[in-house]
Each structure stands twice: as structure tokens, then as C-alpha cells.
CSV table of C-alpha atoms in Angstrom, one decimal:
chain,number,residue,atom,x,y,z
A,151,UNK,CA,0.0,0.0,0.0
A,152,UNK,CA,1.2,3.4,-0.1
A,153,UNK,CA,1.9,4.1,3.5
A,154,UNK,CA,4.8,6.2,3.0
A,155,UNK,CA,2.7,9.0,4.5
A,156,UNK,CA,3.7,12.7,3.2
A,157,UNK,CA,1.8,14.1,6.1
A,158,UNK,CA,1.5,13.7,9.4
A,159,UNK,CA,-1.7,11.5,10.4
A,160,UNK,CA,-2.8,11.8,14.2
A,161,UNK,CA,-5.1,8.7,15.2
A,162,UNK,CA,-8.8,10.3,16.1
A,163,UNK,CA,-9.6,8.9,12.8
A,164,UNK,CA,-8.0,5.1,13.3
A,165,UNK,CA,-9.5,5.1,16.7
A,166,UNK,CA,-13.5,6.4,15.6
A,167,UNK,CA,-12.7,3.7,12.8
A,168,UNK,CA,-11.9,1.2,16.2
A,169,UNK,CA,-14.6,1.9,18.1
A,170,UNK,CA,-17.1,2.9,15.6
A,171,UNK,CA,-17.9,6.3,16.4
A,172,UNK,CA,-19.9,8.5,14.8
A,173,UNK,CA,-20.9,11.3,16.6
A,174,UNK,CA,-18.2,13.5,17.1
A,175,UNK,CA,-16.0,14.3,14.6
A,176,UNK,CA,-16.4,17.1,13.5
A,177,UNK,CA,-14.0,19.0,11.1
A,178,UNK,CA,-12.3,20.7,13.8
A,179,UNK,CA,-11.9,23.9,12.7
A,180,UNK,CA,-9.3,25.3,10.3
A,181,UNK,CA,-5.9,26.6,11.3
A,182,UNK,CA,-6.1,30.9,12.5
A,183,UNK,CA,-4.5,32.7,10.3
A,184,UNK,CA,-0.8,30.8,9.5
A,185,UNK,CA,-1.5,29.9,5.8
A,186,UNK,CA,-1.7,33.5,5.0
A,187,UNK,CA,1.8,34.5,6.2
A,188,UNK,CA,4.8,34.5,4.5
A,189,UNK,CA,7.4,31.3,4.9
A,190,UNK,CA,9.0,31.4,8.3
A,191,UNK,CA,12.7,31.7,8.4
A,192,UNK,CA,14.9,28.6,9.1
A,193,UNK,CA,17.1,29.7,12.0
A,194,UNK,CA,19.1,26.4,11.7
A,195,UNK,CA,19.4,22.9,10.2
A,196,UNK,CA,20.8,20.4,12.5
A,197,UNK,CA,21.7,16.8,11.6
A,198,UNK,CA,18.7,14.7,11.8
A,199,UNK,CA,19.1,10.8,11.8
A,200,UNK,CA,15.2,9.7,12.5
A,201,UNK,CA,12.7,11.9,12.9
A,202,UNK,CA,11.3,9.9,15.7
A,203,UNK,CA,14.1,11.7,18.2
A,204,UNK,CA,13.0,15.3,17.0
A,205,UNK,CA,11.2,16.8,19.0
A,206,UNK,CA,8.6,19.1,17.0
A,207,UNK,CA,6.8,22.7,18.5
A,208,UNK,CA,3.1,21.0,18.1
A,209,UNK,CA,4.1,17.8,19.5
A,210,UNK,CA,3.4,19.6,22.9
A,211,UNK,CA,-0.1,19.7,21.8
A,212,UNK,CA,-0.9,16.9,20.0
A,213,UNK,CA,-2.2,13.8,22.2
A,214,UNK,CA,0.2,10.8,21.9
A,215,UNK,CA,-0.5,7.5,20.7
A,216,UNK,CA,-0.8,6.0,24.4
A,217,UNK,CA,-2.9,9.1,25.1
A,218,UNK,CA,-5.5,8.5,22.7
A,219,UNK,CA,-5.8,4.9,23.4
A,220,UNK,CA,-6.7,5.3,26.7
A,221,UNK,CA,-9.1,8.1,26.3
A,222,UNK,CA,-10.9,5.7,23.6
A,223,UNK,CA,-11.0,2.6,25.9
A,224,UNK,CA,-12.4,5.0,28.6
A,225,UNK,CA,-14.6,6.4,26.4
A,226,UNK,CA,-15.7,2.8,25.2
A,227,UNK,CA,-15.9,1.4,29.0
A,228,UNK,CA,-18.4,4.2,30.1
A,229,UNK,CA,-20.4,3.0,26.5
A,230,UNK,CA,-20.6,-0.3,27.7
A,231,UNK,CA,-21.9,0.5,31.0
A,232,UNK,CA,-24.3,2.6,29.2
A,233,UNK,CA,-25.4,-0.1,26.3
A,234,UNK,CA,-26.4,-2.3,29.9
A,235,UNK,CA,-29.1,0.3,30.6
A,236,UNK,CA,-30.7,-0.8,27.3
A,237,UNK,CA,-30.2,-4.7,27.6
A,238,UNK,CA,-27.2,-5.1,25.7
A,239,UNK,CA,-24.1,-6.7,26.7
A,240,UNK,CA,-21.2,-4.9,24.7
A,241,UNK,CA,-17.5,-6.6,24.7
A,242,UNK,CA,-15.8,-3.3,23.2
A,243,UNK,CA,-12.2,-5.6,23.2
A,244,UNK,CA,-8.6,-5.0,23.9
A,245,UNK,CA,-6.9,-1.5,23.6
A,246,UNK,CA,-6.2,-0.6,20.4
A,247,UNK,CA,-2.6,-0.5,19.2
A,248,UNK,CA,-2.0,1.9,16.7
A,249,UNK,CA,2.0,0.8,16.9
A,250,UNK,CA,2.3,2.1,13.0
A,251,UNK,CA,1.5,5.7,14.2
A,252,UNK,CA,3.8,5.7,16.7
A,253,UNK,CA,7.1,5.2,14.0
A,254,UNK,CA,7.8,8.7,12.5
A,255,UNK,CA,11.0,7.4,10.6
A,256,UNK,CA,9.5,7.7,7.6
A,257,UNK,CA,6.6,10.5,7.9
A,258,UNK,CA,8.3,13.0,5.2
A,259,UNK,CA,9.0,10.3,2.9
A,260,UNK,CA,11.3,6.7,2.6
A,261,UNK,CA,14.4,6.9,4.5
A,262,UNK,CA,15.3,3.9,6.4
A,263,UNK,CA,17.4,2.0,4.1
A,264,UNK,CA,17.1,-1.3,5.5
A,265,UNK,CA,13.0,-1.1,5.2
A,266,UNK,CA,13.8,0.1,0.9
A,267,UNK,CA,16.3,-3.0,0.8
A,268,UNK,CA,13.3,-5.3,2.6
A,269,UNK,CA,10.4,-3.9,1.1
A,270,UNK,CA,10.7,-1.2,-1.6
A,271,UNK,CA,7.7,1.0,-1.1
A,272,UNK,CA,5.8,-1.2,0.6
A,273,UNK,CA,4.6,-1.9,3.8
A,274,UNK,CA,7.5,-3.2,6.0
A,275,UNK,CA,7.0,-7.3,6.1
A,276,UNK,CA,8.6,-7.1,9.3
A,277,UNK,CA,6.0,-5.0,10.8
A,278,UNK,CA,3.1,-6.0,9.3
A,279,UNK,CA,1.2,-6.4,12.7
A,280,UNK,CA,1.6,-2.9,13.0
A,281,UNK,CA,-1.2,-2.7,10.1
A,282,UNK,CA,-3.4,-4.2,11.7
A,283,UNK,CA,-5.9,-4.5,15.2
A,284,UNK,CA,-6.8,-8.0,16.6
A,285,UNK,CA,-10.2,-7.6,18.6
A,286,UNK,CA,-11.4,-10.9,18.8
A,287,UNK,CA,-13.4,-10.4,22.2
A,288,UNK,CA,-15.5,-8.0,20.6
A,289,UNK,CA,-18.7,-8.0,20.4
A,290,UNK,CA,-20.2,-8.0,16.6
A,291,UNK,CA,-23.8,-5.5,17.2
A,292,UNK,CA,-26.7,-6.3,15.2
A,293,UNK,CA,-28.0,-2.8,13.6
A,294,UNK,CA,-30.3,-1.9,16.3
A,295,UNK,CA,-27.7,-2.7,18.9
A,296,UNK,CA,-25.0,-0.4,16.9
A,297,UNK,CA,-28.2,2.7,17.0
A,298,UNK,CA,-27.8,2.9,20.4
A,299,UNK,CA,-24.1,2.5,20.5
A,300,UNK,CA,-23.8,5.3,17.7
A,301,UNK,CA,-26.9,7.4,17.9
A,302,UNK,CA,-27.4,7.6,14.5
A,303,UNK,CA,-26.6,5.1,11.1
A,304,UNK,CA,-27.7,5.8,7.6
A,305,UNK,CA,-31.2,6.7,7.6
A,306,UNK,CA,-31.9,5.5,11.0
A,307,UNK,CA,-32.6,7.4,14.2
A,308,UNK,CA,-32.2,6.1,17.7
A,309,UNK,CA,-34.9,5.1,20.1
A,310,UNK,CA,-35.9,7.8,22.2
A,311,UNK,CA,-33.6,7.2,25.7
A,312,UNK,CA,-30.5,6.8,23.9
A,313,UNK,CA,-28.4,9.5,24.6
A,314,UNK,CA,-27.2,12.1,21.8
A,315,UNK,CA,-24.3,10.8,20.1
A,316,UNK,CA,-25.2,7.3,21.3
A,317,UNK,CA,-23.4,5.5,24.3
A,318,UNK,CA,-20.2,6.1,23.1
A,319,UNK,CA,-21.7,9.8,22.6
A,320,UNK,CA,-22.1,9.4,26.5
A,321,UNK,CA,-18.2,7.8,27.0
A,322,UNK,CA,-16.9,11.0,25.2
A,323,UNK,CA,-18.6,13.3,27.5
A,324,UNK,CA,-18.0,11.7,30.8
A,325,UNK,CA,-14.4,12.1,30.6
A,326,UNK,CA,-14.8,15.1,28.9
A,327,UNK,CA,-12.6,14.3,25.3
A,328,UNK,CA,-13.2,16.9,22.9
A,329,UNK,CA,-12.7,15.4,19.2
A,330,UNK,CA,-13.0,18.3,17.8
A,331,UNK,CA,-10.0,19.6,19.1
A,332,UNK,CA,-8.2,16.6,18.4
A,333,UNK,CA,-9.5,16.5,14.9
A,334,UNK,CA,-8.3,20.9,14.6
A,335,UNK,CA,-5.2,19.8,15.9
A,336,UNK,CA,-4.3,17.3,13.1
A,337,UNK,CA,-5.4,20.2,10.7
A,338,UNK,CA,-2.7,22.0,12.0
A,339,UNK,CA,-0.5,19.4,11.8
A,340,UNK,CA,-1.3,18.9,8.5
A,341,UNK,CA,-1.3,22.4,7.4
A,342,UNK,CA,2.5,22.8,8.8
A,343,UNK,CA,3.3,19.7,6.3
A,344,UNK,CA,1.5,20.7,3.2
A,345,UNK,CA,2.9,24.2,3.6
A,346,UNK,CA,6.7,22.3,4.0
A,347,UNK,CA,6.3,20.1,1.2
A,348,UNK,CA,5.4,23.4,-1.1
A,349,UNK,CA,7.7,25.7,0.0
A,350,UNK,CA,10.2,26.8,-2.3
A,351,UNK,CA,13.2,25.6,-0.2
A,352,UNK,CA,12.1,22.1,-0.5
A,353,UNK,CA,11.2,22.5,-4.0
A,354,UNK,CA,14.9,23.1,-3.9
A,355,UNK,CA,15.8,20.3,-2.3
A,356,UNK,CA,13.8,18.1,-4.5
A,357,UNK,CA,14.9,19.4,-7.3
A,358,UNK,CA,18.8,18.2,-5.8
A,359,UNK,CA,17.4,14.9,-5.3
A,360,UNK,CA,16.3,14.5,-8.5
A,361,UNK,CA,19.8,15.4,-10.1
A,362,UNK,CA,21.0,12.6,-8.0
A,363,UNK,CA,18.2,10.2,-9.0
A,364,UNK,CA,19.2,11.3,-12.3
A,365,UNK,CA,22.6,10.9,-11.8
A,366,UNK,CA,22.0,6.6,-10.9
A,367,UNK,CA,19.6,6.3,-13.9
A,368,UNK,CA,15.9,7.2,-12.5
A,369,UNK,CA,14.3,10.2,-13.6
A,370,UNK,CA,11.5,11.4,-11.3
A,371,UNK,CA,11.0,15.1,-10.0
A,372,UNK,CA,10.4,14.7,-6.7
A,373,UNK,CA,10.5,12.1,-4.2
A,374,UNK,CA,6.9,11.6,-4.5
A,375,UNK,CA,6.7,10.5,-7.4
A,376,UNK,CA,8.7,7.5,-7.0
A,377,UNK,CA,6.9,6.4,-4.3
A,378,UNK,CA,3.6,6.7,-6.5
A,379,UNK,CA,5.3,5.0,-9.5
A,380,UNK,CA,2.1,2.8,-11.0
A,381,UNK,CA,4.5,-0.1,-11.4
A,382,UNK,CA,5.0,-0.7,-7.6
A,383,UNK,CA,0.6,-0.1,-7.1
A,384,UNK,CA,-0.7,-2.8,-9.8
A,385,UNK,CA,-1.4,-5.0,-7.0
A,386,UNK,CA,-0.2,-3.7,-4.0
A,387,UNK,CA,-0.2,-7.3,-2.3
A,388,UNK,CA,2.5,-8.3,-4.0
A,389,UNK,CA,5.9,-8.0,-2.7
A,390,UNK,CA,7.7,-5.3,-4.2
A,391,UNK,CA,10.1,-6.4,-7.2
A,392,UNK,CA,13.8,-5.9,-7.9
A,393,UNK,CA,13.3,-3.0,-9.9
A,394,UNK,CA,10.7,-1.3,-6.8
A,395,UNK,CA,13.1,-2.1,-4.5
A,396,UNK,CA,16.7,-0.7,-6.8
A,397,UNK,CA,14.5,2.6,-6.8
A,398,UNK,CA,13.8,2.7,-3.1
A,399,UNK,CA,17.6,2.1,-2.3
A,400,UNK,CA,18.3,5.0,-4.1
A,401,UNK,CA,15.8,7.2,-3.5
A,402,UNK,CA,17.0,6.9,0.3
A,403,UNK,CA,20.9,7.3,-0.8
A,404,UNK,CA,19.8,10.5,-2.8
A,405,UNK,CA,18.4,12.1,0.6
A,406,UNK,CA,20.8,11.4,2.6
A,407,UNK,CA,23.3,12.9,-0.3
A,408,UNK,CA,21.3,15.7,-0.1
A,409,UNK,CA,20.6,16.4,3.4
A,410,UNK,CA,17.2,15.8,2.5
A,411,UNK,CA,15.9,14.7,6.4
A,412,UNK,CA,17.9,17.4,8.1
A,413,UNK,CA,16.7,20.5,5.5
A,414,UNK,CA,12.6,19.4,5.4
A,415,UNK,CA,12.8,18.9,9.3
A,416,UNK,CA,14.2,22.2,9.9
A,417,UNK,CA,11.3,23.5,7.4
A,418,UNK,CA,8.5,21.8,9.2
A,419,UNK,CA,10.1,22.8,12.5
A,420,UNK,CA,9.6,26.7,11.2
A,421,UNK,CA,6.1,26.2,9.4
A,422,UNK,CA,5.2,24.5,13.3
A,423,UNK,CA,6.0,27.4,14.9
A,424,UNK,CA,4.7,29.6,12.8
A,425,UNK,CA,1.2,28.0,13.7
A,426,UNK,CA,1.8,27.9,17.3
A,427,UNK,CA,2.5,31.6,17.5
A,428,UNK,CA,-0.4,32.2,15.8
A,429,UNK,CA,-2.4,29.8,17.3
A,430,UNK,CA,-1.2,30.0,21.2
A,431,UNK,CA,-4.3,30.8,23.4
A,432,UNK,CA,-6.1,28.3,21.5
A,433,UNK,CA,-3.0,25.6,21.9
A,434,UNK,CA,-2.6,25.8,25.4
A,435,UNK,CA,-6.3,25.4,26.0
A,436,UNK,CA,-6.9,22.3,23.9
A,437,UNK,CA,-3.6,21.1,26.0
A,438,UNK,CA,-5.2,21.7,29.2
A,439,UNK,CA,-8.7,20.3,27.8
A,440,UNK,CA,-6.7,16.5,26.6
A,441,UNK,CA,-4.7,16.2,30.7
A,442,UNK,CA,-8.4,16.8,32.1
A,443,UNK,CA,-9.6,14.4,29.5
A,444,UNK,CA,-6.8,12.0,30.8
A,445,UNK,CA,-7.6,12.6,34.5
A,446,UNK,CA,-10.8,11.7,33.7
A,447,UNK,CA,-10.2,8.4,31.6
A,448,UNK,CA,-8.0,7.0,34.9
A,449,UNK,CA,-10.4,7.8,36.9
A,450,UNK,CA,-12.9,5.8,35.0
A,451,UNK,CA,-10.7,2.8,34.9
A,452,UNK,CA,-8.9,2.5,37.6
A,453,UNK,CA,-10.3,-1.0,39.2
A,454,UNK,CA,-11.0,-2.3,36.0
């Protein structure tokens, strides 16, 4: 599959996939008014060998992996209390995982070697766990059962009783998770990266990496657009071929010829801070909003 994610992906949207929620999401509002200022300067580009030991100015904001997780299994233990109320006995299963969020390596594009000499552009063999969530002591609802869980499914309305949003409508709101902020926070997040990728110093940079690609006998004009080469995507269950994997190889040699990691880091680092100046008041109160959230979710399971 093409997983070599461009942008950075927070999990709201793996875990409402999880637990099936519906009522919530929102669209979280759009960054303030970043986008319309001019490219932020790049004070300094310091050697970066994984982008998993960077730390980034919105990763005080954003809620971690582990976070999220536990406020979704809190929010999904009050739901099954609540789906009692109404007869039904709901198994809502283990925590969800989410391990292939947690890796950043390779957020701005291929660069682990080893994973190019293994797999191309594909999915990592050697972590394909990480792709997928084992839940096999959940309980499968029958569509009236999933009304009350939901509050809502295509065309259909929920009893009167249920609550709004369903119970896991009620799970959110008893420890107090906002989604929508979640959900404006990975706007941000993805408005620093969109902004990176088109700003004209990386355009610079991929245009450097494509001299090198050039240079060992590929022609592509951005890193992109090797990892989207239709020959790798015909069937993207098949493992990837010599020629897939001869590309990756030297699409990672290319960036790390080019500084390519240690330049688009220092770029997103400066389009990051950009929105966090901008967006400070509003930053700091979503923060505070996600550790009373957190408070709340022990609270709810501790004993369980």
C-alpha cells in the first residue's frame, strides 16, 4: 500500500474507525490565520538521523498514541456500561494498538534504508502487525444494537432514551474528550506539512534529489513521485520487485546525499512554529482540555 505518509496522520480517525464512532468528529476547525503569512525563516538545520528523536513545537499539543488509546477505551468502558441500561451486553475488546503511528521514521518520505532494501515502497514485512488491530473479544452489534451504540446510522434514528451521540456519545462526554480539538489539531499538523512540502526551499531540495536520481539512472522530479510509481501499485499485495526495491535504495541514498531529512525537518520545525504563535491561546487550552480528559479516563478505569 502506499503508506509512506507525506503528512502527518494523528489517530482520532483510526480510533473512531476502532470503536465505531460516529458522533463527534467534527471538522475541527481550520488553522487561525498561519497559511496566509509568508514562509517562516529557518534559523538552523541540524543533523537529523530519524525523525522519531525530533522533537517538534506542536508535539506539545498533539495527544500521543498512548494518550489517545486510553481516552478511547475509557470512552468505550463508560459506552458499555451505558449499552447495559438498554439490555445489551457490549465486549468493546482490547486497547487498540495503533503501533504504525507511533514510527515517524518515515513521515516525510522513505528513508530507512534497511525497510527500501526489505520492502521497496511497501509496507515493512517485518512490521506488518503494526497494520493491523486483533479484537477478537469484541462484540459483533446487530444494527439496532449499533443505533444505540452510535446514535445515529444511515437513515436511522435512535430510540428515544438513547443519549445524543449514542453511548459512546455518553463515553466521550463523561471524561470530557473533545474530538473536535483533536480532529483541529491534526489540521494544524497537516497544514504545517502541506505548507513544508510546497515551500520553495524544499522544492529546492527536491529538485537536488532529482539530479542525483538522475545521476544513478531514475528520472522522477520529486521524491513523490517515485513512491507513487504505477509499477509498484498494480497489485499492491504483491511484494515489491527488484526494480521497486533498486528505486527505493536509491531514493534513500539521494536524501541522505542531499541532506534531504535534516533540511525538510528544519522546514517543518519553522512552518510549526509559525502555527503555534499564531495559534497560542487556542494551543494551550486544547492542551489543558486533553490532561483533564486524561484525569478523567484513569479515573474511569482504575479497578478495572
Amino acid at each position: 500500500m502506499k503508506c509512506v505518509v507525506a503528512v502527518a496522520v494523528l489517530a482520532v480517525g483510526a480510533l473512531a474507525m476502532a470503536g465505531c464512532a460516529g458522533d463527534e468528529g467534527g471538522q475541527g476547525g481550520s488553522p487561525a490565520s498561519a497559511a496566509s503569512l509568508p514562509p517562516p525563516p529557518v534559523t538552523a538545520t541540524p543533523s537529523v538521523s530519524n525523525l522519531n528523536d525530533v522533537k517538534l513545537p506542536l508535539d506539545r499539543y498533539t495527544t500521543t498514541i498512548d494518550q489517545l488509546i486510553d481516552l478511547d477505551y475509557a470512552s468505550k468502558a463508560v459506552a458499555a456500561d451505558c449499552m447495559k441500561r438498554f439490555g445489551i451486553t457490549w465486549r468493546f475488546g482490547e486497547r487498540a494498538e495503533l503501533n504504525a503511528l507511533r514510527d515517524r521514521t518515515n513521515r516525510l518520505g522513505l528513508i530507512d534504508e534497511a525497510v527500501a532494501k526489505r520492502a521497496g515502497y511497501h509496507a515493512d514485512p517485518e512490521h506488518a502487525d503494526d497494520y493491523t488491530q486483533t479484537d477478537r473479544d469484541r462484540t459483533t452489534l446487530t444494527d439496532d444494537q449499533a443505533l444505540v451504540l452510535l446514535g445515529t446510522t444511515p437513515g436511522r434514528k435512535a430510540p428515544d432514551g438513547v443519549p445524543e451521540g449514542g453511548c459512546l456519545g455518553e463515553g466521550h462526554r463523561r471524561i470530557a474528550w473533545n474530538l473536535d480539538e483533536d480532529a483541529w489539531l491534526e489540521d494544524l499538523t497537516n497544514e504545517a506539512a502541506g505548507r513544508t512540502f510546497a515551500d520553495d526551499r524544499a522544492l529546492r531540495i527536491a529538485a537536488d534529489w532529482s539530479a542525483c536520481m538522475k545521476a544513478s539512472g531514475y528520472r522522477y522530479a520529486k521524491p513523490d513521485d517515485a513512491n507513487n510509481d504505477a509499477r509498484w501499485w498494480k497489485n499492491e499485495k504483491a511484494a515489491a520487485s527488484k526494480i521497486e526495491i533498486n528505486t527505493a535504495v536509491a531514493d534513500v541514498r539521494c536524501k541522505r546525499k542531499v541532506g534531504y531529512l535534516d533540511q525538510m525537518t528544519s522546514i517543518l520545525s519553522a512552518y510549526q512554529q509559525q502555527i503555534v504563535e499564531v495559534n497560542a491561546e487556542r494551543l494551550e487550552t486544547a492542551h489543558q482540555h486533553t490532561q483533564d480528559a486524561l484525569k478523567n479516563a484513569a479515573t474511569v478505569l482504575s479497578g478495572r
